[in-house]
XYZ file of C-alpha atoms in Angstrom:
725
model
C 99.757 63.560 26.516
C 98.290 67.003 25.866
C 95.101 68.281 27.379
C 93.489 68.173 23.939
C 94.352 64.604 23.537
C 93.120 63.877 26.989
C 89.948 65.707 26.196
C 89.525 63.781 22.976
C 90.245 60.554 24.647
C 87.802 61.354 27.385
C 85.182 62.304 24.839
C 85.677 59.122 22.890
C 85.478 57.086 26.031
C 82.274 58.814 27.105
C 80.733 58.323 23.684
C 81.538 54.643 23.738
C 80.047 54.309 27.146
C 76.894 56.074 25.980
C 76.598 53.829 22.955
C 77.117 50.810 25.140
C 74.446 51.966 27.480
C 71.998 52.525 24.584
C 72.921 49.156 23.154
C 72.322 47.443 26.439
C 69.016 49.260 26.781
C 68.026 48.227 23.227
C 68.981 44.685 24.032
C 66.831 44.906 27.108
C 63.876 46.141 24.930
C 64.325 43.620 22.102
C 62.933 40.550 23.972
C 59.740 42.474 24.713
C 59.366 43.518 21.104
C 60.085 40.042 19.917
C 57.509 38.733 22.305
C 54.917 41.143 20.936
C 55.807 40.310 17.378
C 55.742 36.613 18.217
C 52.350 36.972 19.823
C 51.025 38.821 16.805
C 52.435 36.167 14.527
C 50.859 33.480 16.668
C 47.534 35.275 16.567
C 47.729 35.272 12.799
C 49.519 32.073 12.004
C 47.880 29.823 14.584
C 44.275 30.498 13.446
C 45.503 30.327 9.881
C 47.089 26.965 10.588
C 43.991 25.745 12.361
C 41.889 27.008 9.451
C 44.096 25.222 6.940
C 43.974 21.977 8.910
C 40.209 22.278 9.259
C 39.858 23.147 5.591
C 41.669 19.987 4.626
C 39.876 17.883 7.219
C 36.279 19.033 6.823
C 34.308 17.285 4.111
C 31.571 19.297 2.401
C 28.789 17.004 1.130
C 27.666 17.185 -2.444
C 24.466 19.214 -2.982
C 22.363 16.105 -3.566
C 23.690 14.501 -0.370
C 22.268 17.159 1.919
C 18.684 16.220 2.694
C 16.263 18.390 4.590
C 12.794 17.711 5.861
C 10.168 18.761 3.361
C 6.514 18.226 2.549
C 5.345 15.334 0.413
C 2.103 15.786 -1.513
C -0.578 13.278 -2.433
C -2.466 13.973 -5.649
C -5.461 12.569 -7.488
C -4.938 10.670 -10.734
C -4.782 13.978 -12.636
C -1.457 14.708 -10.845
C -2.618 18.251 -10.051
C -5.485 18.024 -7.549
C -3.870 17.853 -4.109
C -5.698 15.481 -1.772
C -3.344 15.592 1.193
C 0.117 16.537 2.404
C 2.593 14.809 4.672
C 4.218 17.534 6.754
C 7.336 16.557 8.749
C 7.717 17.807 12.331
C 10.569 20.073 11.236
C 8.188 22.195 9.229
C 6.507 22.950 5.973
C 9.051 22.828 3.139
C 8.873 22.097 -0.572
C 11.939 21.936 -2.800
C 11.872 23.645 -6.204
C 14.602 24.085 -8.854
C 16.241 27.490 -9.007
C 14.772 27.976 -12.481
C 11.271 28.065 -10.960
C 12.177 30.920 -8.603
C 11.592 34.301 -10.327
C 14.834 36.189 -10.885
C 13.503 39.264 -9.091
C 12.761 37.168 -6.005
C 16.340 35.902 -6.105
C 17.563 39.487 -6.369
C 15.318 40.578 -3.513
C 16.798 37.924 -1.249
C 20.326 39.003 -2.184
C 19.415 42.641 -1.515
C 18.100 41.690 1.899
C 20.774 39.245 3.005
C 23.959 39.265 0.902
C 24.504 41.885 -1.805
C 28.007 40.594 -2.551
C 26.893 36.987 -2.876
C 28.051 36.499 -6.464
C 31.586 37.792 -5.702
C 32.398 36.905 -2.101
C 34.272 33.781 -1.009
C 31.613 32.584 1.430
C 32.177 35.381 3.937
C 32.084 39.174 3.696
C 34.177 41.733 5.603
C 31.897 44.555 4.487
C 28.820 42.656 5.558
C 30.425 42.056 8.916
C 31.224 45.758 9.150
C 27.635 46.723 8.352
C 26.408 44.409 11.068
C 28.779 45.969 13.618
C 27.675 49.461 12.640
C 24.067 48.406 12.890
C 24.647 47.079 16.384
C 26.403 50.282 17.450
C 23.766 52.576 15.951
C 20.764 50.461 16.907
C 19.718 50.063 13.284
C 18.515 46.453 12.837
C 17.808 47.022 9.142
C 21.521 47.327 8.449
C 21.661 43.556 8.025
C 23.544 40.703 9.620
C 27.160 39.772 9.262
C 26.572 36.310 7.840
C 26.539 35.709 4.118
C 23.897 33.564 2.468
C 26.452 30.759 2.307
C 27.097 31.038 6.041
C 23.374 31.069 6.803
C 22.856 27.926 4.760
C 25.850 26.192 6.365
C 24.479 27.053 9.790
C 21.053 25.618 8.943
C 22.265 22.542 7.079
C 25.588 21.537 8.668
C 26.745 23.141 11.920
C 23.594 24.209 13.742
C 22.944 27.484 15.547
C 24.765 26.962 18.840
C 26.220 30.226 20.191
C 29.939 29.455 20.416
C 33.214 30.456 18.796
C 33.874 26.866 17.782
C 30.582 26.677 15.898
C 31.276 30.036 14.233
C 34.727 28.866 13.197
C 33.336 25.670 11.709
C 30.727 27.745 9.891
C 33.447 29.907 8.359
C 35.528 26.939 7.214
C 32.557 25.161 5.679
C 31.392 28.359 3.971
C 34.731 29.008 2.314
C 35.155 25.391 1.250
C 31.571 25.163 0.006
C 32.104 28.267 -2.100
C 35.090 26.589 -3.716
C 33.350 23.255 -4.311
C 29.751 24.227 -5.104
C 28.537 26.584 -7.780
C 26.918 29.801 -6.615
C 23.668 28.649 -8.213
C 23.699 25.448 -6.159
C 24.274 27.391 -2.949
C 21.509 29.884 -3.713
C 19.040 27.141 -4.636
C 19.810 25.249 -1.425
C 19.350 28.411 0.620
C 16.086 29.421 -1.016
C 14.674 25.950 -0.386
C 15.581 25.837 3.316
C 15.443 29.364 4.740
C 12.678 30.005 7.285
C 10.203 32.679 6.170
C 7.588 32.661 8.936
C 4.143 31.069 9.115
C 5.770 27.655 9.644
C 7.031 27.814 6.064
C 10.535 26.736 5.115
C 11.727 27.674 1.653
C 10.239 30.045 -0.881
C 7.762 27.535 -2.356
C 6.061 26.798 0.955
C 6.181 30.494 1.898
C 4.602 31.499 -1.398
C 1.575 29.355 -0.564
C 1.545 30.574 3.043
C 1.532 34.274 2.137
C -0.054 34.390 -1.323
C -1.720 30.994 -1.919
C 0.110 30.301 -5.167
C 3.317 28.677 -6.438
C 6.535 30.650 -6.140
C 6.884 30.709 -9.934
C 3.827 33.001 -10.101
C 5.019 35.647 -7.621
C 5.320 39.269 -8.723
C 8.440 41.320 -7.827
C 6.468 43.074 -5.064
C 5.371 39.741 -3.589
C 8.865 38.325 -3.845
C 10.188 41.296 -1.884
C 7.705 40.516 0.904
C 9.218 37.057 1.319
C 12.755 38.429 1.227
C 11.847 41.034 3.849
C 10.706 38.403 6.358
C 14.001 36.466 6.439
C 15.697 38.692 9.004
C 13.020 38.460 11.710
C 10.187 36.206 10.483
C 8.006 36.383 13.579
C 8.485 40.101 14.254
C 7.977 41.101 10.628
C 4.656 39.296 10.088
C 2.583 41.616 7.845
C -0.664 40.998 9.738
C 0.721 41.796 13.187
C 3.425 44.334 12.328
C 2.479 46.066 9.066
C 4.741 49.086 9.733
C 7.826 46.987 10.426
C 7.243 44.619 7.524
C 6.702 47.474 5.063
C 9.798 49.278 6.309
C 11.917 46.197 5.690
C 10.163 45.706 2.318
C 11.195 49.225 1.315
C 14.776 48.493 2.400
C 14.831 45.424 0.156
C 13.489 47.267 -2.892
C 15.846 50.198 -2.398
C 18.698 47.727 -2.157
C 17.671 46.214 -5.470
C 17.841 49.668 -7.048
C 21.332 50.180 -5.574
C 22.402 46.819 -6.964
C 21.189 47.854 -10.406
C 18.668 45.017 -10.734
C 15.517 47.140 -10.383
C 14.884 50.368 -12.326
C 14.203 53.337 -10.050
C 11.101 54.265 -12.029
C 9.650 50.792 -11.594
C 10.499 50.877 -7.906
C 8.673 54.181 -7.458
C 5.405 52.681 -8.677
C 5.426 49.610 -6.450
C 2.787 49.101 -3.748
C 2.943 46.717 -0.829
C 0.857 43.684 -1.873
C -1.980 42.130 0.094
C -1.039 38.945 1.914
C -3.149 35.965 2.892
C -4.845 35.919 6.291
C -2.650 33.579 8.369
C -5.762 32.325 10.175
C -6.995 30.871 6.877
C -3.822 28.877 6.354
C -2.357 25.980 8.279
C 0.986 24.525 7.296
C 0.147 21.349 9.151
C -3.316 20.669 7.712
C -2.469 17.388 6.041
C -5.939 16.492 4.743
C -9.572 17.395 5.181
C -12.687 15.240 5.199
C -12.515 11.840 3.609
C -9.156 12.734 2.048
C -7.689 11.922 5.447
C -8.726 8.296 4.967
C -7.243 8.254 1.468
C -3.980 9.593 2.926
C -3.913 6.790 5.494
C -4.341 4.150 2.795
C -1.610 5.776 0.707
C 0.845 5.875 3.615
C 0.225 2.210 4.418
C 0.716 1.277 0.773
C 3.951 3.279 0.489
C 5.368 1.343 3.407
C 4.283 -1.918 1.806
C 6.083 -1.150 -1.458
C 9.288 -0.166 0.350
C 9.175 3.634 0.392
C 10.390 4.560 3.864
C 9.289 7.243 6.260
C 12.629 8.970 5.633
C 11.827 9.089 1.923
C 8.436 10.597 2.650
C 9.735 13.283 5.012
C 12.942 14.301 3.243
C 12.545 13.796 -0.494
C 9.488 15.926 -1.211
C 7.569 13.090 -2.811
C 4.813 13.615 -5.343
C 2.461 10.677 -4.917
C -0.089 10.266 -7.698
C -3.032 8.142 -6.608
C -5.734 6.259 -8.477
C -8.501 8.604 -7.305
C -10.509 9.902 -10.266
C -11.886 13.324 -9.367
C -15.022 12.912 -11.473
C -15.896 9.750 -9.570
C -14.687 11.148 -6.237
C -16.723 14.337 -6.467
C -19.824 12.406 -7.511
C -19.387 10.049 -4.567
C -18.853 12.738 -1.945
C -21.782 14.769 -3.262
C -24.114 11.771 -3.329
C -23.245 10.813 0.240
C -23.713 14.307 1.582
C -27.002 14.820 -0.264
C -28.466 11.552 0.982
C -27.225 11.677 4.561
C -28.475 15.230 5.026
C -32.071 13.997 5.359
C -31.243 11.154 7.756
C -30.666 11.057 11.507
C -27.737 12.996 12.936
C -25.600 9.934 13.579
C -26.092 8.449 10.089
C -22.829 7.479 8.425
C -21.751 5.963 5.111
C -18.851 4.175 3.509
C -18.397 4.068 -0.283
C -15.612 2.492 -2.334
C -15.346 2.280 -6.133
C -12.818 -0.035 -7.790
C -11.945 -0.343 -11.461
C -12.443 -4.012 -12.478
C -9.712 -4.217 -15.103
C -6.928 -2.835 -12.872
C -7.919 -2.894 -9.190
C -7.480 0.893 -8.979
C -9.582 2.636 -6.318
C -11.329 5.377 -8.279
C -13.460 6.854 -5.480
C -13.343 6.544 -1.709
C -15.519 7.871 1.081
C -14.947 6.858 4.680
C -16.428 9.782 6.597
C -16.124 13.535 7.068
C -13.616 13.511 9.949
C -10.122 13.246 8.485
C -8.827 11.756 11.727
C -11.990 9.834 12.575
C -13.366 6.351 11.984
C -13.010 5.126 8.426
C -16.294 3.485 7.414
C -14.933 2.503 4.008
C -12.394 0.349 5.810
C -14.590 -0.797 8.696
C -15.607 -4.404 9.331
C -19.420 -4.495 9.132
C -22.122 -7.118 8.745
C -22.939 -7.413 5.061
C -26.424 -8.893 5.082
C -27.854 -10.381 1.902
C -25.092 -8.993 -0.307
C -23.137 -12.096 0.743
C -25.572 -14.355 -1.089
C -23.661 -13.709 -4.284
C -20.681 -15.661 -2.914
C -22.773 -18.686 -2.067
C -24.368 -18.505 -5.491
C -20.944 -18.234 -7.152
C -19.841 -21.366 -5.289
C -22.982 -23.165 -6.446
C -22.462 -22.149 -10.067
C -18.887 -23.334 -9.883
C -20.121 -26.719 -8.655
C -22.568 -27.010 -11.537
C -25.819 -25.781 -9.976
C -27.353 -23.453 -12.595
C -29.432 -20.319 -12.110
C -32.439 -22.266 -13.351
C -32.274 -24.631 -10.375
C -35.456 -24.395 -8.305
C -35.348 -24.023 -4.508
C -37.976 -23.861 -1.800
C -38.393 -20.408 -0.250
C -40.503 -21.442 2.749
C -39.086 -21.095 6.301
C -36.245 -23.481 7.053
C -35.174 -24.904 10.409
C -31.521 -25.025 11.424
C -29.863 -26.890 14.293
C -30.520 -25.273 17.657
C -34.189 -24.614 16.930
C -33.271 -21.674 14.704
C -35.884 -20.908 12.076
C -34.811 -18.834 9.097
C -37.452 -16.784 7.340
C -37.418 -14.105 4.672
C -37.447 -10.395 5.415
C -41.248 -10.274 5.367
C -41.715 -13.614 7.095
C -43.223 -15.205 4.011
C -42.100 -17.100 0.949
C -43.002 -17.687 -2.653
C -42.937 -21.427 -2.891
C -40.365 -22.838 -5.267
C -38.433 -20.411 -7.451
C -35.308 -20.408 -9.554
C -32.050 -19.220 -8.044
C -32.125 -16.193 -10.342
C -35.522 -15.196 -8.935
C -34.466 -16.052 -5.394
C -31.481 -13.675 -5.745
C -33.657 -10.914 -7.158
C -36.152 -11.216 -4.302
C -33.375 -12.042 -1.824
C -34.982 -15.142 -0.298
C -32.963 -16.069 2.772
C -34.506 -19.507 2.931
C -33.639 -20.482 -0.634
C -30.005 -19.596 -0.081
C -29.752 -21.428 3.214
C -30.982 -24.539 1.360
C -28.626 -23.859 -1.531
C -25.661 -23.612 0.822
C -26.532 -27.023 2.277
C -26.183 -28.460 -1.215
C -22.613 -27.198 -1.637
C -19.919 -29.842 -1.360
C -18.507 -28.269 1.786
C -21.555 -26.187 2.703
C -20.604 -22.992 4.545
C -16.886 -23.396 3.943
C -17.465 -23.174 0.200
C -19.196 -19.821 0.661
C -16.266 -18.531 2.695
C -13.682 -19.876 0.255
C -15.433 -18.297 -2.712
C -15.626 -14.930 -0.941
C -11.920 -15.072 -0.160
C -11.104 -16.078 -3.722
C -12.998 -13.139 -5.181
C -11.238 -10.626 -2.951
C -12.526 -10.583 0.621
C -9.690 -9.999 3.095
C -8.517 -13.120 4.900
C -7.592 -11.066 7.965
C -8.478 -7.677 9.376
C -7.022 -5.563 12.198
C -7.933 -7.456 15.344
C -9.357 -10.356 13.324
C -6.580 -12.819 12.418
C -8.924 -14.955 10.287
C -12.145 -13.751 8.667
C -15.307 -15.658 7.689
C -14.738 -18.358 10.262
C -16.200 -19.345 13.597
C -13.169 -19.045 15.869
C -11.008 -20.796 13.310
C -13.542 -23.509 12.560
C -16.090 -23.811 9.759
C -18.432 -20.820 9.628
C -22.046 -20.991 10.701
C -24.931 -21.260 8.249
C -25.544 -17.530 8.536
C -22.450 -16.724 6.506
C -24.490 -16.738 3.295
C -26.869 -14.224 4.894
C -24.043 -11.845 5.838
C -23.555 -12.941 9.447
C -19.824 -12.231 9.411
C -18.117 -8.877 8.984
C -16.424 -7.530 5.883
C -15.382 -4.092 4.679
C -16.852 -1.949 1.899
C -13.344 -1.924 0.408
C -13.396 -5.734 0.183
C -16.936 -5.862 -1.167
C -15.942 -3.479 -3.973
C -12.858 -5.589 -4.689
C -14.809 -8.845 -4.922
C -17.451 -7.224 -7.092
C -14.716 -5.872 -9.372
C -13.361 -9.407 -9.760
C -16.773 -10.589 -10.912
C -17.223 -7.606 -13.253
C -13.826 -8.483 -14.734
C -15.224 -11.938 -15.586
C -13.492 -13.684 -12.697
C -10.005 -12.124 -12.954
C -8.801 -10.560 -9.703
C -6.484 -7.568 -9.441
C -5.026 -6.405 -6.160
C -6.780 -3.259 -5.006
C -4.425 -0.282 -4.799
C -4.293 3.484 -4.272
C -0.748 4.454 -5.357
C -0.145 4.864 -9.075
C 3.192 6.681 -9.170
C 5.789 8.108 -6.770
C 8.504 10.565 -7.724
C 10.854 12.837 -5.790
C 10.999 16.611 -5.956
C 13.852 16.237 -8.441
C 11.771 14.054 -10.777
C 13.291 10.683 -9.888
C 10.627 7.972 -10.225
C 10.648 5.708 -7.184
C 7.612 3.623 -8.099
C 5.239 3.068 -11.007
C 2.335 0.657 -10.603
C 2.129 -2.145 -13.135
C -1.371 -3.623 -13.342
C -0.347 -6.931 -14.881
C -2.706 -9.595 -16.146
C -4.309 -10.323 -12.780
C -5.235 -13.751 -11.413
C -8.200 -15.853 -12.458
C -10.213 -16.650 -9.361
C -13.351 -18.110 -10.949
C -14.264 -19.174 -14.463
C -15.780 -16.747 -16.965
C -18.981 -18.767 -17.259
C -19.525 -18.617 -13.492
C -18.899 -14.865 -13.328
C -21.080 -14.198 -16.375
C -23.992 -16.208 -14.994
C -23.818 -14.542 -11.616
C -23.686 -11.081 -13.179
C -26.695 -11.903 -15.341
C -28.700 -12.849 -12.240
C -27.712 -9.541 -10.607
C -28.681 -7.348 -13.565
C -32.406 -6.853 -12.794
C -31.832 -5.866 -9.158
C -31.003 -2.148 -9.502
C -34.253 -1.406 -11.297
C -36.094 -3.687 -8.837
C -34.641 -1.690 -5.907
C -36.895 1.375 -5.958
C -36.086 2.093 -9.590
C -32.357 2.714 -9.170
C -31.303 1.569 -12.620
C -28.402 3.581 -13.981
C -28.960 6.517 -16.304
C -29.164 6.061 -20.044
C -30.041 2.375 -19.861
C -26.507 1.524 -18.738
C -26.557 -2.124 -17.575
C -25.410 -2.982 -14.075
C -25.161 -6.006 -11.806
C -26.055 -5.309 -8.190
C -27.299 -6.659 -4.872
C -28.857 -5.087 -1.809
C -28.488 -6.244 1.762
C -29.411 -5.441 5.356
C -28.332 -6.697 8.769
C -30.768 -6.599 11.651
C -30.202 -5.061 15.062
C -30.618 -8.145 17.218
C -34.260 -9.140 17.540
C -35.553 -5.543 17.540
C -37.010 -5.790 14.057
C -34.840 -2.813 13.076
C -31.821 -2.743 10.785
C -28.366 -1.470 11.656
C -26.523 -2.071 8.347
C -27.875 -1.361 4.871
C -25.940 -2.096 1.673
C -26.010 -1.663 -2.060
C -23.229 -3.139 -4.146
C -23.188 -3.008 -7.907
C -20.952 -2.848 -10.949
C -20.679 -2.116 -14.620
C -17.798 -3.500 -16.686
C -15.957 -0.226 -15.945
C -16.605 0.342 -12.238
C -17.613 -1.602 -9.126
C -19.039 0.287 -6.148
C -19.969 -0.844 -2.644
C -22.122 1.373 -0.401
C -22.824 0.913 3.307
C -25.133 3.092 5.391
C -25.539 2.803 9.164
C -24.969 4.710 12.383
C -21.789 6.153 13.866
C -21.373 3.487 16.535
C -22.983 0.690 14.473
C -24.880 -0.453 17.572
C -28.128 1.411 16.994
C -30.830 1.344 14.337
C -30.603 3.251 11.084
C -33.845 4.789 9.802
C -34.872 6.237 6.470
C -35.850 9.882 5.996
C -39.434 9.131 7.127
C -38.429 7.282 10.264
C -39.030 3.834 8.804
C -36.687 0.882 8.639
C -33.719 1.444 6.352
C -33.182 -1.128 3.586
C -30.489 -1.453 0.971
C -32.991 -0.298 -1.644
C -33.277 3.034 0.210
C -30.419 5.467 0.827
C -27.658 2.978 -0.080
C -29.189 2.395 -3.512
C -29.689 6.140 -4.022
C -26.054 6.844 -3.099
C -24.890 4.034 -5.347
C -26.882 5.272 -8.332
C -25.799 8.899 -7.982
C -22.163 7.901 -7.483
C -22.151 5.576 -10.470
C -24.067 7.938 -12.748
C -21.694 10.786 -11.909
C -18.556 8.672 -12.255
C -19.598 7.219 -15.608
C -21.172 10.313 -17.144
C -19.738 10.886 -20.598
C -18.190 7.426 -20.740
C -19.124 4.746 -23.232
C -21.852 2.307 -22.230
C -20.418 -1.182 -21.969
C -22.323 -4.468 -21.689
C -21.694 -7.646 -19.780
C -20.952 -10.802 -21.722
C -23.859 -13.110 -22.535
C -23.534 -16.034 -20.106
C -22.839 -19.492 -21.408
C -24.648 -22.552 -19.999
C -23.707 -24.205 -16.732
C -23.631 -27.718 -18.165
C -20.996 -29.361 -16.021
C -23.288 -30.251 -13.112
C -23.828 -33.796 -11.829
C -27.517 -33.663 -11.034
C -28.616 -33.452 -7.402
C -25.549 -32.386 -5.369
C -24.111 -34.935 -2.960
C -25.005 -32.779 0.002
C -28.627 -32.340 -1.065
C -31.587 -34.064 0.517
C -33.541 -34.530 -2.683
C -36.023 -31.809 -1.826
C -33.966 -28.605 -1.831
C -32.733 -28.611 -5.373
C -34.716 -29.458 -8.453
C -32.910 -29.162 -11.811
C -34.925 -27.264 -14.355
C -34.661 -27.230 -18.128
C -31.807 -24.957 -19.290
C -32.932 -21.404 -19.754
C -32.632 -20.002 -23.260
C -29.675 -17.737 -23.900
C -30.466 -14.109 -23.254
C -29.188 -11.167 -25.249
C -29.013 -7.996 -23.160
C -29.931 -4.803 -24.954
C -29.927 -1.260 -23.557
C -32.927 -0.510 -21.406
C -35.265 2.329 -22.373
C -34.594 5.776 -21.028
C -35.099 5.888 -17.298
C -38.246 7.545 -16.033
C -37.869 10.502 -13.662
C -37.105 9.392 -10.140
C -39.944 9.771 -7.636
C -39.656 12.731 -5.317
C -40.490 10.636 -2.272
C -39.105 7.308 -1.219
C -41.544 4.518 -1.865
C -41.585 1.058 -0.337
C -40.073 -1.727 -2.392
C -42.537 -3.100 -4.935
C -44.331 -6.272 -4.096
C -42.570 -9.440 -5.219
C -43.474 -10.624 -8.662
C -45.896 -13.580 -8.798
C -44.010 -16.801 -8.258
C -44.978 -20.383 -9.054
C -47.479 -21.778 -6.605
C -45.940 -23.885 -3.826
C -45.680 -27.561 -4.636
C -47.200 -29.562 -1.773
C -44.884 -32.214 -0.389
C -46.789 -34.006 2.422
C -48.707 -37.252 1.755
C -47.033 -37.801 -1.584
C -46.282 -41.120 -3.263
C -42.740 -42.463 -3.478
C -42.038 -40.489 -6.645
C -43.402 -37.377 -8.211
C -43.086 -35.713 -11.589
C -42.724 -32.021 -10.769
C -41.790 -30.782 -14.238
C -42.106 -32.415 -17.634
C -39.587 -35.223 -17.683
C -38.268 -34.383 -14.185
C -39.016 -36.827 -11.365
C -37.774 -36.726 -7.790
C -37.704 -39.409 -5.098
C -39.686 -38.668 -1.986
C -38.841 -39.941 1.497
């Protein structure tokens, strides 16, 4: 072999060795490279696989399935006057359709939080990049990395826990929600739930908190204020940080110009609007004054009709009540005007019920929304309760023309019943005895009822008095047994609400309707959950009984310090007082009265109901005083402008059987039937006196008929003879 060949062979051998060495080195490097590539693939494919599994697994609720706590509102019968709100612990929120949110407010929110909202897939790389840059440069106005969809998912589905797992779930839900919901549905859900400061959640609640008006009425400048608060609601409060809030406001408006949704010329002329003083607004003020008592009745009634607490706190209910604002305003004004001249601890309860439906048209229970409700308080009713004993008597055939002794009467236990002035007027008809409120005549009348005191209680219950009260399992009873004789004089407790109900039954000619406050309930989306149906009611006493009783009550308003209703409008009423022990003072004073359209019960007393109530001059308070004045003003105001209606002319009570079985032959003396009476409008009322005057002296009554030393029989009226003992 030549040297050249050797050289060539050596060269070839060296080259092969070099290639082998490089190959071995490459083989040594390849596992590392593969490992890196495998790791990169794992970093990409594993999260992608997890995402895909999660995407398939996670279930995004339908828009209507996601409920959030929101305010429910209670309105008067006009459906616009707000009486109270029910604010859930989670905050003040009211849902509104997207169509009610001004378009420029929508654009302002997008400019502040997610300018690519309409095109992104639930997340935004550019938004994330802006957030990173903002963090690096210390510019908080650059915005956050989360899209509007992500923010809503965080608030509604996954919470705000700081963890990678939560963030991953947020991303999956956001992407899937974008694919399953429309953009409009996502935006509406966000605008109704986002927190905007001042304890306001959602743009509707925030609009009231900042500008005291509905969101639909916001200007573009005002809408930008709300959008500017989203990023840092507490730190960007206009009243505590005007510079910061205005800076963010400018950022929002400039963003709208960049997005092409706000002309630059219009933007140049915009001024930061004035916002409401936060001290003058409370998101949690549910009701003020007596509206707090109305709210309590409404809430109890909602529960009774099956509308749950969850419904109230999550569905944004609009509850329309029976409260008529004309009647309500007249009632509140009359109470305040009359109590202002009385002692500091004077209180009142007033309830007005519509006879034909049972609707509560006006309600006053006190000025403290969270205090004692005097419209719903159990109180001694005094002589107003005589109407129930008289109704029982009429039902048993004892007519108004029956004559009863009004002299003092002795009861078992050496109890002597007298009249308010200690005197009497001899024998008088039941109609006159009711007008002058003779205690003694009605005690004797009650003894002539088939079941005496029990008949009075049963009639009261039939007409509408509650059979049980909180803490009182059975009313109008003596520890479960038959009530005492004093029931007809108002010995037992009842509520103004019940008195108005019973009076409404009588004014409706004996047909009872259940008293109610809730007329209609609908959700924020317009779904009707409840609509009250009045129905025909239940007959509790015959028409002839109701008509006769009402006719006996008609003269009383004018007789009670001239408190007849304005314009000659007829009414049927009764006063009453309850004494404070044996002090000679009164602690409860009442006036109850009705027209065919409205029945109103008024109580006046003291805050603790254990001390005396005095009139404006320091004298004893009677039902014909402040209660009658409140009643008249309330009724006149409620009925102003309404047609004058008249009670039916009463038919005769001709189904009696003579002297009742329980009578002693001296209490009750049948009189000739009274002629039918046609009731015409009274003349125009004279001006009311400027000072309270004492009740007029009783009208002359028939002279007492002597009963001692009489023969076995006596003719007391033409053709009427009684047996004497």
